[in-house]
mmCIF file of C-alpha atoms in Angstrom:
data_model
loop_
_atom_site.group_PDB
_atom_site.id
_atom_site.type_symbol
_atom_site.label_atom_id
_atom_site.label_comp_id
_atom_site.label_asym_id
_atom_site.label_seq_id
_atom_site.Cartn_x
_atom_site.Cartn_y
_atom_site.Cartn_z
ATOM 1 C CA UNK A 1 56.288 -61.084 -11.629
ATOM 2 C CA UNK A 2 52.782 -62.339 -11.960
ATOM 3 C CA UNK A 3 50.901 -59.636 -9.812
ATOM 4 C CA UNK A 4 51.457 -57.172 -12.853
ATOM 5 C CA UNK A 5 49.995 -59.966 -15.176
ATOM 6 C CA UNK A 6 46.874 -60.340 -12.959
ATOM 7 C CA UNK A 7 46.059 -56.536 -12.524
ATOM 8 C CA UNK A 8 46.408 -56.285 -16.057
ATOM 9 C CA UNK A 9 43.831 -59.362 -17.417
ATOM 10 C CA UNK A 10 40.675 -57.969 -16.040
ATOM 11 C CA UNK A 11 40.764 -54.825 -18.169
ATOM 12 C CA UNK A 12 42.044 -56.389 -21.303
ATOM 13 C CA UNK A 13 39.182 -59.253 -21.038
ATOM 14 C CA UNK A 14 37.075 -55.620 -20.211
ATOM 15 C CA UNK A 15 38.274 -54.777 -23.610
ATOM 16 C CA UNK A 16 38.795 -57.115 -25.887
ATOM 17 C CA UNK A 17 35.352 -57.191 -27.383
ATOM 18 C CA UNK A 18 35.718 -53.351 -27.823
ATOM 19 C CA UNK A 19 39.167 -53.511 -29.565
ATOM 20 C CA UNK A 20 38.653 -56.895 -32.063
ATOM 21 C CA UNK A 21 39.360 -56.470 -35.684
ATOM 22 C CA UNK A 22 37.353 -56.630 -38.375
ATOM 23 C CA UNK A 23 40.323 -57.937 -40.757
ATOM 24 C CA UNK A 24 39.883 -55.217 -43.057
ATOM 25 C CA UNK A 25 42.536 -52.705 -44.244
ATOM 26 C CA UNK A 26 42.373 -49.830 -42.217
ATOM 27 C CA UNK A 27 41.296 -47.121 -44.923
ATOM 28 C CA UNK A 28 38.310 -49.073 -45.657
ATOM 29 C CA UNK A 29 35.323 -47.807 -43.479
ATOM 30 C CA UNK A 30 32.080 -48.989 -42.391
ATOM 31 C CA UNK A 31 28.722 -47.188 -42.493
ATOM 32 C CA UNK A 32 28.999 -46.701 -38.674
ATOM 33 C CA UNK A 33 32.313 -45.055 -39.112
ATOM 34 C CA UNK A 34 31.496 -43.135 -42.077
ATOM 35 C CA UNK A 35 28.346 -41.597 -39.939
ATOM 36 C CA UNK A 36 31.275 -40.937 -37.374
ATOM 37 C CA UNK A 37 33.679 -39.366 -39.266
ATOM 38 C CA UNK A 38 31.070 -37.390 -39.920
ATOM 39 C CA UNK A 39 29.367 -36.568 -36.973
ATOM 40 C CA UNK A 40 33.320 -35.227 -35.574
ATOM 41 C CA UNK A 41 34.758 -33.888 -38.912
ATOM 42 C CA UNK A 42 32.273 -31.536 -39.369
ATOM 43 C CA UNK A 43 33.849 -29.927 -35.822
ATOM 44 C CA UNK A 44 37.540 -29.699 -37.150
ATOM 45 C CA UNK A 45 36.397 -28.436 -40.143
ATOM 46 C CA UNK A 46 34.393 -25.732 -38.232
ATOM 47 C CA UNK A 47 37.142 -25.082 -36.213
ATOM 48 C CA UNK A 48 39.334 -24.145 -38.984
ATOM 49 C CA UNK A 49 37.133 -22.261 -40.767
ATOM 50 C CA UNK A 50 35.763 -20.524 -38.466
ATOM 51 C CA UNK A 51 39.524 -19.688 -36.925
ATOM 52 C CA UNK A 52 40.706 -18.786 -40.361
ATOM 53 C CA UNK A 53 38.044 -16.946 -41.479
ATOM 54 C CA UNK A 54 39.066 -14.136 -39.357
ATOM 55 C CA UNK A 55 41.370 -12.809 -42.340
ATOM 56 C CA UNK A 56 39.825 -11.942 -45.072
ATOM 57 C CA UNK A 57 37.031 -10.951 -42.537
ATOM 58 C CA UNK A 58 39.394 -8.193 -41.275
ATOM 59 C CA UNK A 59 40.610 -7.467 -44.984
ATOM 60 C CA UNK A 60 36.531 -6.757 -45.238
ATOM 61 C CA UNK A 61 36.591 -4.502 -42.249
ATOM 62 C CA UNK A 62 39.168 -2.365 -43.496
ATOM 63 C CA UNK A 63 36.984 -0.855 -46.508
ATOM 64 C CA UNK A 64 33.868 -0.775 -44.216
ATOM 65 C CA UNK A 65 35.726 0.880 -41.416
ATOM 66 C CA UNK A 66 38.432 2.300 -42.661
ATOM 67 C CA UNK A 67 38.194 3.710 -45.756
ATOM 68 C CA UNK A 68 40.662 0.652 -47.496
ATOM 69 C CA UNK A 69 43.724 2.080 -44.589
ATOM 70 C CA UNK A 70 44.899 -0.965 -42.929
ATOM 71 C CA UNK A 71 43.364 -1.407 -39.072
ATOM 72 C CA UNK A 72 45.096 -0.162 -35.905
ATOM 73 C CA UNK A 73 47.944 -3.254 -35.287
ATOM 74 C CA UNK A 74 46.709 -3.968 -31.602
ATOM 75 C CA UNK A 75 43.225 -4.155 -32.477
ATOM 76 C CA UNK A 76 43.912 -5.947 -35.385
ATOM 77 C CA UNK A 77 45.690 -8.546 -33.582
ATOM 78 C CA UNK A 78 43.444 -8.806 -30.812
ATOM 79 C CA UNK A 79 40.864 -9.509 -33.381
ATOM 80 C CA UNK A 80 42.876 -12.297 -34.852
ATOM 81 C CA UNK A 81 44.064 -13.597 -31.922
ATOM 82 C CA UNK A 82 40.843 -13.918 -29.954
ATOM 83 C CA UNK A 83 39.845 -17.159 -31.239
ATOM 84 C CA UNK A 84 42.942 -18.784 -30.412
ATOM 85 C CA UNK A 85 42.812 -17.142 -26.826
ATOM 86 C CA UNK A 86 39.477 -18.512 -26.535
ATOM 87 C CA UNK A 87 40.654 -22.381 -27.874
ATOM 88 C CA UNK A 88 43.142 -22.296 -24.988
ATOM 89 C CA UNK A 89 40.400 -22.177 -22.276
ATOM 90 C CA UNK A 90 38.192 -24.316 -24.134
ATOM 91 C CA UNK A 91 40.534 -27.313 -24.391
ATOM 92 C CA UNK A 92 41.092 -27.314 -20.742
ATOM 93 C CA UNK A 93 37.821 -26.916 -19.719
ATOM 94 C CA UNK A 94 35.860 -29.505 -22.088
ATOM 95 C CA UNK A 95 38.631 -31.377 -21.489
ATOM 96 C CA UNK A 96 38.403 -31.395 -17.911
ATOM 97 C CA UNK A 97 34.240 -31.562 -17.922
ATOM 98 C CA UNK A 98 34.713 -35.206 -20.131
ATOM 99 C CA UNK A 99 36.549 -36.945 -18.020
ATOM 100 C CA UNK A 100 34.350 -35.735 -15.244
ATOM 101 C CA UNK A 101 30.740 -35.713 -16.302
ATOM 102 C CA UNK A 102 31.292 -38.686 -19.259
ATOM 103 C CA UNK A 103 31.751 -37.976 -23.018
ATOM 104 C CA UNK A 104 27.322 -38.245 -23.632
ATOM 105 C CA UNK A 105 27.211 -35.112 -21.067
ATOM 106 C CA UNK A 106 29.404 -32.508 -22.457
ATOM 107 C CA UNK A 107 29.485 -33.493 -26.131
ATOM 108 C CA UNK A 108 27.102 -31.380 -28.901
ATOM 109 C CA UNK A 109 27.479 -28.659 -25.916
ATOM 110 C CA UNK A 110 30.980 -26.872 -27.407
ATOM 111 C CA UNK A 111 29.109 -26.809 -30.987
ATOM 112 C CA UNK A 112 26.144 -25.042 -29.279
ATOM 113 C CA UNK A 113 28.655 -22.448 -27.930
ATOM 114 C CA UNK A 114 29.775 -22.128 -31.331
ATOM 115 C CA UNK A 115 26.593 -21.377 -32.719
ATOM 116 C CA UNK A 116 25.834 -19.088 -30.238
ATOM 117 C CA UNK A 117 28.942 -17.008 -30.740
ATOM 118 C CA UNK A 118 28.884 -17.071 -34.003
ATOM 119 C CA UNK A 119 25.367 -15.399 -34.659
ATOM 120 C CA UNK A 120 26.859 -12.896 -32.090
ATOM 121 C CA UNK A 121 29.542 -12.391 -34.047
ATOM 122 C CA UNK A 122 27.011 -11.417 -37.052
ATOM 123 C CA UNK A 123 25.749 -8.772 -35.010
ATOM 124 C CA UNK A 124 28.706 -6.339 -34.618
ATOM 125 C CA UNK A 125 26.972 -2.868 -35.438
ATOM 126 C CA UNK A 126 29.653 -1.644 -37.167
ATOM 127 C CA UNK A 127 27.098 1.256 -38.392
ATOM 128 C CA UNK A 128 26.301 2.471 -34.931
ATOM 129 C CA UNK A 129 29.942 2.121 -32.830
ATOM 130 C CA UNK A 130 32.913 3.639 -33.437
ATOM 131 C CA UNK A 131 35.721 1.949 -35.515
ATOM 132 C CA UNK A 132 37.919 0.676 -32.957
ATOM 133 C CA UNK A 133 34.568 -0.329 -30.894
ATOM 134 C CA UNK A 134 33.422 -2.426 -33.474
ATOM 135 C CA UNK A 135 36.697 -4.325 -33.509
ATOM 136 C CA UNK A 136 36.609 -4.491 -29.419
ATOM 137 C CA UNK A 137 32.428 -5.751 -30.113
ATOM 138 C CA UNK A 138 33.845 -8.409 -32.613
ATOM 139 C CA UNK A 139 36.949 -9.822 -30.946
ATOM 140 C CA UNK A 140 34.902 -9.992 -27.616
ATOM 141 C CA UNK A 141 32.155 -12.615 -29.150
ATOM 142 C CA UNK A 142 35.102 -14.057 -31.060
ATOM 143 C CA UNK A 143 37.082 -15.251 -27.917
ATOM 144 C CA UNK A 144 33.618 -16.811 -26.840
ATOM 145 C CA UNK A 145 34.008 -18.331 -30.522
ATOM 146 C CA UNK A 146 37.275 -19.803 -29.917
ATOM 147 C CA UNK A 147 36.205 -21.322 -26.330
ATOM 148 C CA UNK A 148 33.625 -23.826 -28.781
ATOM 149 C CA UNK A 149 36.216 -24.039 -31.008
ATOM 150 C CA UNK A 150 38.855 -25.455 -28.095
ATOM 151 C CA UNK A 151 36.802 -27.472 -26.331
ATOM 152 C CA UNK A 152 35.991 -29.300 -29.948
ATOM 153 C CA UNK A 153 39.332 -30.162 -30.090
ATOM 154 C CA UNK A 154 39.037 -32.491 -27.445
ATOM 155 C CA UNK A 155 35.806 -34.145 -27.551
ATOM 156 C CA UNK A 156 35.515 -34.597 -31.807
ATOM 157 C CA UNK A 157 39.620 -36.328 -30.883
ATOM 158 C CA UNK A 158 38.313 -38.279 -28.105
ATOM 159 C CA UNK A 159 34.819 -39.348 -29.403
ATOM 160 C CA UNK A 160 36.455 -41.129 -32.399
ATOM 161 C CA UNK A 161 39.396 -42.748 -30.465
ATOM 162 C CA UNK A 162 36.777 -44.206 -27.894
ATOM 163 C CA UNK A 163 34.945 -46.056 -30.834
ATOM 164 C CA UNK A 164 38.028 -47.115 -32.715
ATOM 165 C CA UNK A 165 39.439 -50.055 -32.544
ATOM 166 C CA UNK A 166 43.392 -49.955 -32.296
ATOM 167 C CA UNK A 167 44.275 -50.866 -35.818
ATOM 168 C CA UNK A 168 42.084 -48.173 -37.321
ATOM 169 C CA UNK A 169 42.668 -45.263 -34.997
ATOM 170 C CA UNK A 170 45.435 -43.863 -36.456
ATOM 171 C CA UNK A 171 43.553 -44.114 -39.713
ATOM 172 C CA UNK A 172 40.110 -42.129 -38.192
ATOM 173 C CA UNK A 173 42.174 -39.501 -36.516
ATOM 174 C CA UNK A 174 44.177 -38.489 -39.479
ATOM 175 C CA UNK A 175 40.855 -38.195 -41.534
ATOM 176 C CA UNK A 176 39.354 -36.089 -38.590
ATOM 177 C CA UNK A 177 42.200 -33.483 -38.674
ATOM 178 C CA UNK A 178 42.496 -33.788 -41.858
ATOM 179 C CA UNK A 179 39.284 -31.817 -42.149
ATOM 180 C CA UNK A 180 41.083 -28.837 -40.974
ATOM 181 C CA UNK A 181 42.548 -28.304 -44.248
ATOM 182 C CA UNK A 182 39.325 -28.827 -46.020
ATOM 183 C CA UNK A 183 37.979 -26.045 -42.907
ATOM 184 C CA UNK A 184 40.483 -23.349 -44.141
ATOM 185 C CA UNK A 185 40.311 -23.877 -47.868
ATOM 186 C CA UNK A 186 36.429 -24.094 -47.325
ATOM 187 C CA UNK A 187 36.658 -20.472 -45.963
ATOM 188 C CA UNK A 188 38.917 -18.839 -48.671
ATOM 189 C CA UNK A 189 36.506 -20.687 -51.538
ATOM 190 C CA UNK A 190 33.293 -19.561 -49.814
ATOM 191 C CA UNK A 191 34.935 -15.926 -49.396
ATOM 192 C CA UNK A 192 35.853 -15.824 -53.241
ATOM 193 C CA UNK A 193 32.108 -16.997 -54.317
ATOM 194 C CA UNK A 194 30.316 -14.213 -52.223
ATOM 195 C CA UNK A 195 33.050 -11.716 -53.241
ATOM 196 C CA UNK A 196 32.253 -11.911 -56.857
ATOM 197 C CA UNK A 197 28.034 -11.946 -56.375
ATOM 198 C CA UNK A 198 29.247 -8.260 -54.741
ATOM 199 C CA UNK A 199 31.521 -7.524 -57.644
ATOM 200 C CA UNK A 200 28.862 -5.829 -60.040
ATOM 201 C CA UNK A 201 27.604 -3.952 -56.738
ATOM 202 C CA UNK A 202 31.056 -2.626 -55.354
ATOM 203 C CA UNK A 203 32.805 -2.058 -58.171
ATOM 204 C CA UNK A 204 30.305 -0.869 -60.928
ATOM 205 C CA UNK A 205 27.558 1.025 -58.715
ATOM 206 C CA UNK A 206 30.645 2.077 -56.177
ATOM 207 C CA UNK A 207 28.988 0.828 -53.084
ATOM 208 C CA UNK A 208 31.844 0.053 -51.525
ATOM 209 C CA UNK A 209 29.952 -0.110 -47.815
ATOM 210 C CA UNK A 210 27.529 -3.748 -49.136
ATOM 211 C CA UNK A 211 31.262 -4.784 -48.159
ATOM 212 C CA UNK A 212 29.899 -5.323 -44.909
ATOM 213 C CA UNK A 213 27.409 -8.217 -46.183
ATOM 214 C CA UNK A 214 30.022 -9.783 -47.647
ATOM 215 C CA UNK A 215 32.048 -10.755 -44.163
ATOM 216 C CA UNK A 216 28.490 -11.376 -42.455
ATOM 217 C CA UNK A 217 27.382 -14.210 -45.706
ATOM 218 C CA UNK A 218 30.656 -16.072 -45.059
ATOM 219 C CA UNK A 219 31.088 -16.032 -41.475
ATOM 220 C CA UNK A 220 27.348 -17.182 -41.386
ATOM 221 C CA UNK A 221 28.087 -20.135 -44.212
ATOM 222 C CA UNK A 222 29.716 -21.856 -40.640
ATOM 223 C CA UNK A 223 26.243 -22.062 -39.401
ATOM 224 C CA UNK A 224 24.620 -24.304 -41.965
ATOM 225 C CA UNK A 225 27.197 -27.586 -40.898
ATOM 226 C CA UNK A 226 26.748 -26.906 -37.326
ATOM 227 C CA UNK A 227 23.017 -27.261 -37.116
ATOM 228 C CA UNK A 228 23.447 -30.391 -40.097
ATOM 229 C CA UNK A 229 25.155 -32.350 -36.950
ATOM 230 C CA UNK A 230 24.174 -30.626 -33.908
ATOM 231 C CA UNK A 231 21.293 -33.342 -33.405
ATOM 232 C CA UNK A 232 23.724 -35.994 -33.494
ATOM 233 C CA UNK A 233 25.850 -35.019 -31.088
ATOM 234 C CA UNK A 234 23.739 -34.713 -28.684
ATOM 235 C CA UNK A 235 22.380 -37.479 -29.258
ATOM 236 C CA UNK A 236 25.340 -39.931 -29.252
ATOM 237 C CA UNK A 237 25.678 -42.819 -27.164
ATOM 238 C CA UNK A 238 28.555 -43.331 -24.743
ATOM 239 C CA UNK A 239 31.146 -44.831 -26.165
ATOM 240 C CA UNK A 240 31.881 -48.568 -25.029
ATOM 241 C CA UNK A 241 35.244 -48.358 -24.248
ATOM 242 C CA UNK A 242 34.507 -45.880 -21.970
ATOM 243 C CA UNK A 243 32.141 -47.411 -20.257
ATOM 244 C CA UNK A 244 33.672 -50.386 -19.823
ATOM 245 C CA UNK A 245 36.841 -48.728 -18.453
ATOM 246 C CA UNK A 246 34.753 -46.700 -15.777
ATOM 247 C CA UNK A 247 32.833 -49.815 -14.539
ATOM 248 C CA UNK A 248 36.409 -51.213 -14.281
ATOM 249 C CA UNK A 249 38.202 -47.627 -12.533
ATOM 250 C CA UNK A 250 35.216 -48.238 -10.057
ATOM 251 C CA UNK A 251 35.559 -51.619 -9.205
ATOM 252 C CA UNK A 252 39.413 -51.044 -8.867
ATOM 253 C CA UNK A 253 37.889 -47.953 -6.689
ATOM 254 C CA UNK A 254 35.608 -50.077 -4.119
ATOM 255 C CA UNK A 255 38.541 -52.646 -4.181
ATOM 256 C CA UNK A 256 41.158 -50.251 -2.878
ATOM 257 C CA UNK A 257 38.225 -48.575 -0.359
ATOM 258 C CA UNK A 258 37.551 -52.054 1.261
ATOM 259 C CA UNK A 259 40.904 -53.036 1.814
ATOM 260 C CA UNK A 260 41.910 -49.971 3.221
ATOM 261 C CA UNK A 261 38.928 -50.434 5.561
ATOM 262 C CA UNK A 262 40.583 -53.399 6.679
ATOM 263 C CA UNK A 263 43.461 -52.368 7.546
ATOM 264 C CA UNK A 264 41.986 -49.743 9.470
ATOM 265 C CA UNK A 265 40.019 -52.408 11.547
ATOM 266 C CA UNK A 266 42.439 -54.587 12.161
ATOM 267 C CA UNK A 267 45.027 -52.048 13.109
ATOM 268 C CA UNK A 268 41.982 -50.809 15.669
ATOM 269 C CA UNK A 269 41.457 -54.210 16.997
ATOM 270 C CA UNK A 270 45.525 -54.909 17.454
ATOM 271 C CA UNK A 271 45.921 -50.969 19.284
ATOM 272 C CA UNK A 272 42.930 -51.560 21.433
ATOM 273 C CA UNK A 273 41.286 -54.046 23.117
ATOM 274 C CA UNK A 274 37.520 -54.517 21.974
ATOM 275 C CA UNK A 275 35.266 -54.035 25.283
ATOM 276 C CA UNK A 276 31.982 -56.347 24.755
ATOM 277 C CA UNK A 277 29.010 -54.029 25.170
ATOM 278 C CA UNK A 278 25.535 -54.894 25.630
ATOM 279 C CA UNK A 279 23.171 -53.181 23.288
ATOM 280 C CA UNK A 280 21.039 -50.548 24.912
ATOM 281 C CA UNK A 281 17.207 -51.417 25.861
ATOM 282 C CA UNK A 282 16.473 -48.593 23.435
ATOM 283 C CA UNK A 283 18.532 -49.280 20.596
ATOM 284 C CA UNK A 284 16.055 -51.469 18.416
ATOM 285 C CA UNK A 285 17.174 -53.827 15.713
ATOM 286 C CA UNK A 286 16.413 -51.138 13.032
ATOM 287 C CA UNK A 287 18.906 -48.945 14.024
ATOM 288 C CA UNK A 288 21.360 -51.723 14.347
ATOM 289 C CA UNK A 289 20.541 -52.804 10.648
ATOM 290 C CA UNK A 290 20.192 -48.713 9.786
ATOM 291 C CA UNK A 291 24.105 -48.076 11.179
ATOM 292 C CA UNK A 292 25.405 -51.605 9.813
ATOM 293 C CA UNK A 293 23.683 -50.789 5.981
ATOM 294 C CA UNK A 294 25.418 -47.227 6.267
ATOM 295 C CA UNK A 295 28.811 -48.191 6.741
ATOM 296 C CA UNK A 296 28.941 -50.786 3.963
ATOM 297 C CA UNK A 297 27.682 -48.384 1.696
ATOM 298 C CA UNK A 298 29.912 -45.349 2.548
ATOM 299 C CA UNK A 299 31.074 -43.855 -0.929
ATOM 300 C CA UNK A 300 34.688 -44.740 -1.687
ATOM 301 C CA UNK A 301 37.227 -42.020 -1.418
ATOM 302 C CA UNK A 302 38.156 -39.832 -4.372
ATOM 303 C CA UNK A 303 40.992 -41.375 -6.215
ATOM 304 C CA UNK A 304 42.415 -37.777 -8.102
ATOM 305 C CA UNK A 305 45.510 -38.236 -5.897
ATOM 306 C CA UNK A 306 46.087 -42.074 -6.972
ATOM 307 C CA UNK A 307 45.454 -40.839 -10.700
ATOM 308 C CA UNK A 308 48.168 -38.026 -10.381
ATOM 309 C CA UNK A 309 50.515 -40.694 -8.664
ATOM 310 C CA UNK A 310 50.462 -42.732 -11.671
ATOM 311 C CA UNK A 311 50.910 -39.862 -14.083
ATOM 312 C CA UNK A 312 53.851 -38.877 -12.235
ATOM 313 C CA UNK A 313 55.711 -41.779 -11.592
ATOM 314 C CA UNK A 314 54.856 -43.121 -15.098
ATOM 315 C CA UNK A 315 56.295 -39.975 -16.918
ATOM 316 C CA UNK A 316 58.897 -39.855 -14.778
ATOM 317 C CA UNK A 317 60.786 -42.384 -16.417
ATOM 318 C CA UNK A 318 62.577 -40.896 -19.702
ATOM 319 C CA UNK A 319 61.646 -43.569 -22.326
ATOM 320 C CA UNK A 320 57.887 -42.479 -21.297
ATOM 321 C CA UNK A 321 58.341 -38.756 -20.853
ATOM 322 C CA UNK A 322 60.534 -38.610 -23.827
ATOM 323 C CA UNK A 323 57.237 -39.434 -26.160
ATOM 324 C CA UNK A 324 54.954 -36.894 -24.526
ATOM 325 C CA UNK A 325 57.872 -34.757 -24.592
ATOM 326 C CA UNK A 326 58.126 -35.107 -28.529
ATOM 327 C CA UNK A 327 54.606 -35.375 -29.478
ATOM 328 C CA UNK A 328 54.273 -31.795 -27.424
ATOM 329 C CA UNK A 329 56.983 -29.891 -29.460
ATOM 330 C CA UNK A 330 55.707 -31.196 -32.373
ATOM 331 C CA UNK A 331 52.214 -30.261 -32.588
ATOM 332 C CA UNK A 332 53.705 -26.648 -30.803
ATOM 333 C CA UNK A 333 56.150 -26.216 -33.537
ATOM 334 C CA UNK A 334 53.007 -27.205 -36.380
ATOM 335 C CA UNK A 335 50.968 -24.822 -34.294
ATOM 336 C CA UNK A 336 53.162 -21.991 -34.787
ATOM 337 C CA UNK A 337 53.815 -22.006 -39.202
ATOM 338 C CA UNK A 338 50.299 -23.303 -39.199
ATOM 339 C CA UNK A 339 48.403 -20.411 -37.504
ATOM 340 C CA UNK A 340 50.899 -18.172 -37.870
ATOM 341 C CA UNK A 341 50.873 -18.330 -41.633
ATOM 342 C CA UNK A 342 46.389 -18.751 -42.086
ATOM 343 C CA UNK A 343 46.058 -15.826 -39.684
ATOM 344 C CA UNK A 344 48.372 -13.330 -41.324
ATOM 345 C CA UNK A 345 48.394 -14.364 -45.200
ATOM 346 C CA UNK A 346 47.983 -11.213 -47.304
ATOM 347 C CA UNK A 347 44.119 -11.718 -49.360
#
């Protein structure tokens, strides 16, 4: 009973500086997590606006293109849906690159890709290509959109859990998503504004085609809060917490590598005999001390199949698996009325 108590003090004493309270009530925030909220809100509320953006965009394209007719369903969809197609790969793969390469490494580099695709996005030549090539052109850049957008997701989530302590991290992460909201409303208001500076233009002079700058203003708007923050991203420190709990994953690591080597070595000396040996007249001391320094500091093996171990035998249990299980369906069944509705609301 006391080896799970022992395993189990080094990385709270690890921790406990991290994860002290302030006493404060959790909705009160300080400076340094007001410049936080901040730094990762702006990404959610990107992320919906520059998801949901997409349909009064398309509304936009059906004057310029198409006379006011509605546009083809499958491009029309593909168009929609190209964000979201893009979010999927981004999640796994900014996801995946965190863990790896540290939080400092891969953060600030999803909102580049977002700024990238979205000025790409601005350049759809719908004067020059064909209709339904326009639409191809524009869903193309806007799955290179949504890969930003996903791998956001992660990193703006993680990057404010990592410098939360426990009592407030409920409290930061609901005001992070919470800026999705403010992301989609941000992207209907901005739409109505530019509409109206057009209305004199469009409706009065009949040039129905300036249509065309009206999409281009408000998908660019998304550019103004991504540069505002871009510099701090990439600029953050690494969190604490996270360093702390690598120094401790890696000291767990050479633990596990040097009793394994000792095992190995005595099962050697117990299977066969050791044979003394006199050391060659050519072997010097140097290589001696070359060979012994090179087998102390062999790296440690990788640990990926300890790490899925754990997951598996952890979730295995129900009362474990049951709360991933529910947290899943929920945020699948959100996902669905929440998308489904901001992506195909009539303007």
């Amino acid at each position: 009973m006391s080896t799970p108590t022992t395993e189990k003090t080094p990385r709270r004493s690890a921790l406990e500086e991290v994860d002290r309270d302030d006493s404060r009530p959790p909705f009160l925030l300080s400076l340094t997590e007001v410049k936080l909220l901040g730094i990762a809100g702006v990404g959610f509320f990107l992320d919906a606006y520059d998801l949901f953006v997409i349909n009064p965009v398309s509304t936009m394209l059906q004057y310029r293109l198409y006379g006011g007719h509605s546009l083809p369903p499958h491009l029309e969809g593909f168009v929609k849906a190209g964000a979201n197609i893009g979010s999927v790969i981004g999640q796994f793969a900014f996801g995946y690159a965190a863990d790896a390469l540290g939080r400092k490494a891969v953060y600030g580099k999803e909102l580049m890709l977002i700024i990238f695709a979205t000025i790409l996005t601005l350049t759809t030549p719908t004067g020059s290509l064909s209709p339904e090539g326009s639409l191809i052109y524009l869903a193309m850049f806007r799955i290179l959109l949504g890969v930003g957008v996903g791998g956001d997701y992660p990193m703006s989530a993680t990057i404010t859990s990592d410098r939360s302590n426990l009592r407030k991290r409920g409290t930061m992460l609901a005001y992070i998503f919470s800026n999705q909201g403010w992301g989609s409303f941000g992207a209907s208001l901005v739409f109505i504004i530019v509409l109206m500076c057009y209305r004199q233009v469009m409706e009065v002079q009949g040039k129905v085609s300036k249509v065309d700058g009206v999409w281009r203003i408000v998908v660019g708007v998304s550019l103004i809060p991504a540069f505002g923050t871009l510099y701090q991203r990439l600029t953050l420190p690494e969190a604490t917490r996270y360093k702390k709990s690598q120094e401790q994953a890696r000291r767990l690591a050479d633990e596990e590598y040097d009793i394994a080597e000792l095992k190995k070595k005595n099962e050697a000396t117990v299977s066969v005999p050791e044979q003394p040996q006199e050391p060659s007249a050519s072997a010097s001391s140097s290589d001696i001390k070359t060979a012994d320094s090179t087998s102390i500091s062999a790296p440690p093996p990788e640990n990926k199949t300890r790490q899925i171990r754990e997951f598996i035998t952890y979730f295995s249990e129900w009362r474990h698996f049951k709360i991933l299980l529910g947290t899943c369906m929920c945020w699948f069944l959100l996902d669905i009325a929440f998308y489904g509705i901001n992506l195909n609301q009539n303007v």
